[in-house]
Amino acid sequence: MSDIPPDLARLRSSIDNIDAALVHLLAERFKATQQVGELKAAVGLPPADPAREERQIARLRGLAHEAGLDPQFAEKFITFVIAEVIRHHEALASVEPGAAPTAGEPAATPAPSAPPVTCTTGPVDVPGGTPPRG
Amino acid sequence: MSDIPPDLARLRSSIDNIDAALVHLLAERFKATQQVGELKAAVGLPPADPAREERQIARLRGLAHEAGLDPQFAEKFITFVIAEVIRHHEALASVEPGAAPTAGEPAATPAPSAPPVTCTTGPVDVPGGTPPRG
């Protein structure tokens, strides 16, 4: 470990800084989505909003393209994050007093049109690439 | 869509800003890891470095905890990103002239101790559930 090339050490140091920034931004993002979840549960809005998610994905694919990031990866990334958010929202909807009429159900079954992402260890398989939604 | 509560619109606007920042940071991160991949391929270092990845995960779990982000999510996130990076490195290693002696092999089989993340749609299973971040 101590004999890595200096260029590699320099790059890794930058990657570590970027990762720290990413983690802090994700923390802020979840603070915001936590509020969204509470608001949705209070007014009885469903945890998932497929139309909003489609717009988010399309926008981020565009931003990724401009920034030189693989748009397919950007889509996988935001889908990954949104799945976690919906899981939180569902948990909130199942306990919040003003939740949807059939409280409890949303937490048990994910919104059909926005299936959450399950991440497991194993060989990467992106069958024929992710079908672009947007 | 036009009758969403103002508070929800405000929060979504912040989330969109954060997402744009995340995408741009990820673009920078992949620029750095692209260089790492080229460097590794040139000097014959393996695409994956399990010891480095363990350190990254431990560090980011700590940062997440301090920032109020679920450390388990932070770990899933960085594992997700690293899996994509390794995929890129393997592709580089298989074409780079100075690649590892058994060029081709690393691209076919992921490093055993750092299994990449596979994301599929389906019910979310987070063993043990995610403890609330606080």
Coordinates of C-alpha atoms in Angstrom, one line a residue:
Chain A
M1 CA 0.0 0.0 0.0
S2 CA 2.9 2.3 0.7
D3 CA 4.5 1.9 -2.7
I4 CA 1.6 3.2 -4.8
P5 CA 2.7 5.6 -7.6
P6 CA 2.5 9.3 -6.5
D7 CA 0.0 10.1 -9.3
L8 CA -2.3 7.4 -7.9
A9 CA -2.0 8.8 -4.4
R10 CA -2.8 12.3 -5.7
L11 CA -5.9 11.1 -7.6
R12 CA -7.1 9.1 -4.6
S13 CA -6.8 12.1 -2.4
S14 CA -9.1 14.0 -4.8
I15 CA -11.5 11.1 -5.0
D16 CA -11.7 11.1 -1.2
N17 CA -12.5 14.8 -1.1
I18 CA -15.2 14.4 -3.8
D19 CA -16.7 11.4 -1.8
A20 CA -16.9 13.5 1.3
A21 CA -18.7 16.2 -0.6
L22 CA -21.1 13.6 -2.1
V23 CA -21.9 12.1 1.3
H24 CA -22.6 15.6 2.7
L25 CA -24.8 16.5 -0.2
L26 CA -26.7 13.2 0.1
A27 CA -27.2 14.0 3.8
E28 CA -28.8 17.3 2.8
R29 CA -30.9 15.6 0.1
F30 CA -32.3 13.1 2.6
K31 CA -33.1 16.0 5.0
A32 CA -35.1 17.6 2.3
T33 CA -36.8 14.3 1.2
Q34 CA -37.6 13.6 4.9
Q35 CA -39.6 16.8 4.9
V36 CA -41.2 15.8 1.7
G37 CA -42.2 12.5 3.1
E38 CA -43.7 14.1 6.2
L39 CA -45.6 16.6 4.1
K40 CA -46.9 13.9 1.8
A41 CA -48.0 11.7 4.7
A42 CA -49.7 14.6 6.3
V43 CA -51.8 15.5 3.3
G44 CA -52.3 12.0 2.1
L45 CA -50.1 12.1 -1.1
P46 CA -48.7 8.8 -2.2
P47 CA -45.0 8.1 -1.4
A48 CA -44.1 7.7 -5.1
D49 CA -44.7 10.2 -7.9
P50 CA -43.8 8.5 -11.2
A51 CA -44.3 11.6 -13.3
R52 CA -42.0 13.6 -11.1
E53 CA -39.4 10.8 -11.2
E54 CA -39.5 10.7 -15.0
R55 CA -38.8 14.4 -15.1
Q56 CA -36.0 14.0 -12.6
I57 CA -34.4 11.2 -14.6
A58 CA -34.7 13.0 -17.9
R59 CA -33.2 16.2 -16.5
L60 CA -30.3 14.4 -14.8
R61 CA -29.5 12.5 -18.0
G62 CA -29.3 15.8 -19.8
L63 CA -27.1 17.3 -17.1
A64 CA -24.9 14.2 -17.0
H65 CA -24.4 14.4 -20.8
E66 CA -23.3 18.0 -20.6
A67 CA -21.0 17.2 -17.7
G68 CA -19.3 14.3 -19.4
L69 CA -20.9 11.7 -17.2
D70 CA -22.5 8.5 -18.7
P71 CA -26.2 9.4 -18.7
Q72 CA -27.1 5.7 -18.1
F73 CA -25.0 5.8 -14.9
A74 CA -26.7 9.0 -13.9
E75 CA -30.1 7.3 -14.4
K76 CA -29.0 4.3 -12.4
F77 CA -27.7 6.6 -9.6
I78 CA -30.9 8.7 -9.3
T79 CA -33.1 5.6 -9.5
F80 CA -31.0 4.1 -6.7
V81 CA -31.4 7.2 -4.5
I82 CA -35.2 7.6 -5.3
A83 CA -35.8 4.0 -4.3
E84 CA -34.3 4.7 -0.9
V85 CA -36.4 7.8 -0.6
I86 CA -39.6 6.0 -1.5
R87 CA -38.9 3.4 1.1
H88 CA -38.6 6.2 3.7
H89 CA -41.8 7.8 2.5
E90 CA -43.6 4.5 2.7
A91 CA -42.5 4.0 6.2
L92 CA -43.7 7.5 7.1
A93 CA -47.0 7.0 5.3
S94 CA -47.7 3.9 7.4
V95 CA -47.3 5.7 10.7
E96 CA -48.4 9.3 10.0
P97 CA -51.9 10.0 11.3
G98 CA -53.0 11.9 8.2
A99 CA -51.7 9.1 5.9
A100 CA -53.5 7.6 3.0
P101 CA -56.9 5.9 3.8
T102 CA -55.5 2.5 3.6
A103 CA -52.6 3.3 5.9
G104 CA -50.3 0.4 6.2
E105 CA -50.8 -0.9 2.7
P106 CA -48.5 1.5 1.0
A107 CA -45.7 0.4 3.3
A108 CA -46.2 -3.2 2.5
T109 CA -46.4 -2.9 -1.3
P110 CA -44.3 -0.5 -3.3
A111 CA -46.0 1.7 -5.8
P112 CA -46.5 -0.5 -8.8
S113 CA -45.3 2.1 -11.3
A114 CA -42.1 2.9 -9.4
P115 CA -40.6 -0.3 -8.3
P116 CA -37.7 0.3 -5.9
V117 CA -34.2 -0.7 -6.6
T118 CA -32.8 -3.7 -4.8
C119 CA -29.0 -3.8 -4.5
T120 CA -27.3 -7.0 -3.8
T121 CA -23.7 -8.1 -4.2
G122 CA -23.0 -10.2 -7.3
P123 CA -22.0 -9.9 -10.9
V124 CA -23.1 -6.7 -12.5
D125 CA -25.8 -7.3 -14.9
V126 CA -27.4 -4.5 -16.8
P127 CA -29.5 -6.5 -19.2
G128 CA -29.2 -4.8 -22.5
G129 CA -28.7 -1.6 -20.6
T130 CA -31.4 0.1 -18.6
P131 CA -34.4 0.9 -20.6
P132 CA -34.3 4.6 -20.7
R133 CA -37.3 6.2 -19.2
G134 CA -37.2 9.7 -20.6
Chain B
M1 CA -49.0 18.4 -10.9
S2 CA -49.9 22.1 -10.8
D3 CA -51.7 21.9 -7.4
I4 CA -48.9 20.6 -5.3
P5 CA -48.5 22.3 -1.9
P6 CA -46.1 25.3 -2.0
D7 CA -43.9 23.7 0.6
L8 CA -43.5 20.6 -1.6
A9 CA -42.6 22.7 -4.6
R10 CA -39.9 24.6 -2.6
L11 CA -38.4 21.3 -1.3
R12 CA -38.4 19.8 -4.7
S13 CA -36.6 22.8 -6.1
S14 CA -33.9 22.3 -3.4
I15 CA -33.7 18.6 -4.2
D16 CA -33.2 19.4 -7.9
N17 CA -30.4 21.8 -7.1
I18 CA -28.7 19.2 -4.9
D19 CA -29.1 16.5 -7.6
A20 CA -27.5 18.8 -10.2
A21 CA -24.5 19.2 -7.8
L22 CA -24.4 15.5 -7.2
V23 CA -24.3 14.8 -10.9
H24 CA -21.5 17.3 -11.5
L25 CA -19.5 15.9 -8.6
L26 CA -20.0 12.3 -9.9
A27 CA -18.7 13.6 -13.3
E28 CA -15.6 14.9 -11.6
R29 CA -15.2 11.7 -9.7
F30 CA -15.3 9.6 -12.9
K31 CA -12.8 11.9 -14.5
A32 CA -10.4 11.1 -11.6
T33 CA -11.2 7.4 -11.6
Q34 CA -10.7 7.3 -15.4
Q35 CA -7.2 8.6 -14.8
V36 CA -6.7 6.0 -12.1
G37 CA -7.8 3.3 -14.4
E38 CA -5.4 4.4 -17.1
L39 CA -2.6 4.6 -14.6
K40 CA -3.4 1.1 -13.2
A41 CA -3.6 -0.4 -16.6
A42 CA -0.3 1.2 -17.7
V43 CA 1.6 -0.1 -14.6
G44 CA -0.2 -3.4 -14.5
L45 CA -2.1 -2.8 -11.2
P46 CA -5.3 -4.8 -10.8
P47 CA -8.6 -2.9 -11.4
A48 CA -9.9 -3.6 -7.9
D49 CA -8.2 -2.8 -4.7
P50 CA -10.2 -4.4 -1.9
A51 CA -8.1 -2.9 0.9
R52 CA -8.5 0.6 -0.4
E53 CA -12.3 0.0 -0.9
E54 CA -12.6 -1.2 2.7
R55 CA -10.9 2.0 3.9
Q56 CA -13.2 4.1 1.7
I57 CA -16.3 2.5 3.0
A58 CA -15.3 2.8 6.7
R59 CA -14.4 6.4 6.2
L60 CA -17.6 7.3 4.4
R61 CA -19.7 5.5 7.0
G62 CA -18.0 7.7 9.6
L63 CA -18.7 10.9 7.6
A64 CA -22.3 9.8 7.0
H65 CA -22.8 9.3 10.7
E66 CA -21.5 12.7 11.5
A67 CA -23.6 14.3 8.7
G68 CA -26.9 12.6 9.8
L69 CA -26.9 10.2 6.8
D70 CA -27.7 6.5 7.3
P71 CA -24.2 4.9 7.3
Q72 CA -25.8 1.8 5.7
F73 CA -27.1 3.9 2.8
A74 CA -23.7 5.6 2.5
E75 CA -22.1 2.2 2.2
K76 CA -24.6 1.0 -0.4
F77 CA -24.0 4.2 -2.3
I78 CA -20.2 4.0 -2.4
T79 CA -20.3 0.3 -3.2
F80 CA -22.6 1.1 -6.1
V81 CA -20.2 3.8 -7.4
I82 CA -17.1 1.6 -6.9
A83 CA -18.7 -1.2 -8.8
E84 CA -19.2 1.1 -11.8
V85 CA -15.6 2.3 -11.5
I86 CA -14.2 -1.2 -11.4
R87 CA -16.2 -2.1 -14.5
H88 CA -14.5 0.9 -16.3
H89 CA -11.1 -0.2 -15.0
E90 CA -11.6 -3.7 -16.2
A91 CA -12.5 -2.4 -19.6
L92 CA -9.4 -0.3 -19.7
A93 CA -7.2 -3.2 -18.5
S94 CA -8.4 -5.4 -21.3
V95 CA -7.4 -3.0 -24.0
E96 CA -4.4 -1.1 -22.5
P97 CA -1.1 -2.3 -23.9
G98 CA 0.6 -2.3 -20.5
A99 CA -2.2 -4.2 -18.9
A100 CA -1.8 -7.0 -16.4
P101 CA -0.1 -10.2 -17.8
T102 CA -3.3 -12.1 -18.0
A103 CA -5.1 -9.4 -19.8
G104 CA -8.7 -10.2 -20.4
E105 CA -9.2 -12.3 -17.3
P106 CA -9.7 -9.4 -14.9
A107 CA -12.5 -8.1 -17.1
A108 CA -14.3 -11.4 -17.1
T109 CA -14.3 -12.0 -13.4
P110 CA -14.9 -9.3 -10.8
A111 CA -12.5 -9.2 -7.9
P112 CA -13.8 -11.8 -5.4
S113 CA -13.5 -9.7 -2.3
A114 CA -15.2 -6.7 -3.9
P115 CA -18.4 -8.0 -5.5
P116 CA -20.1 -5.3 -7.5
V117 CA -23.6 -4.2 -6.8
T118 CA -26.4 -5.4 -8.9
C119 CA -29.5 -3.2 -9.0
T120 CA -32.7 -4.6 -10.1
T121 CA -36.3 -3.6 -9.7
G122 CA -38.3 -5.4 -7.1
P123 CA -39.1 -5.3 -3.5
V124 CA -36.5 -3.5 -1.4
D125 CA -34.8 -5.8 1.1
V126 CA -32.5 -4.1 3.5
P127 CA -31.7 -6.8 6.0
G128 CA -32.5 -5.6 9.4
G129 CA -34.1 -2.5 8.0
T130 CA -32.6 1.0 8.0
P131 CA -32.4 2.6 11.4
P132 CA -33.7 6.2 11.3
R133 CA -30.9 8.6 10.6
G134 CA -30.5 11.2 13.4

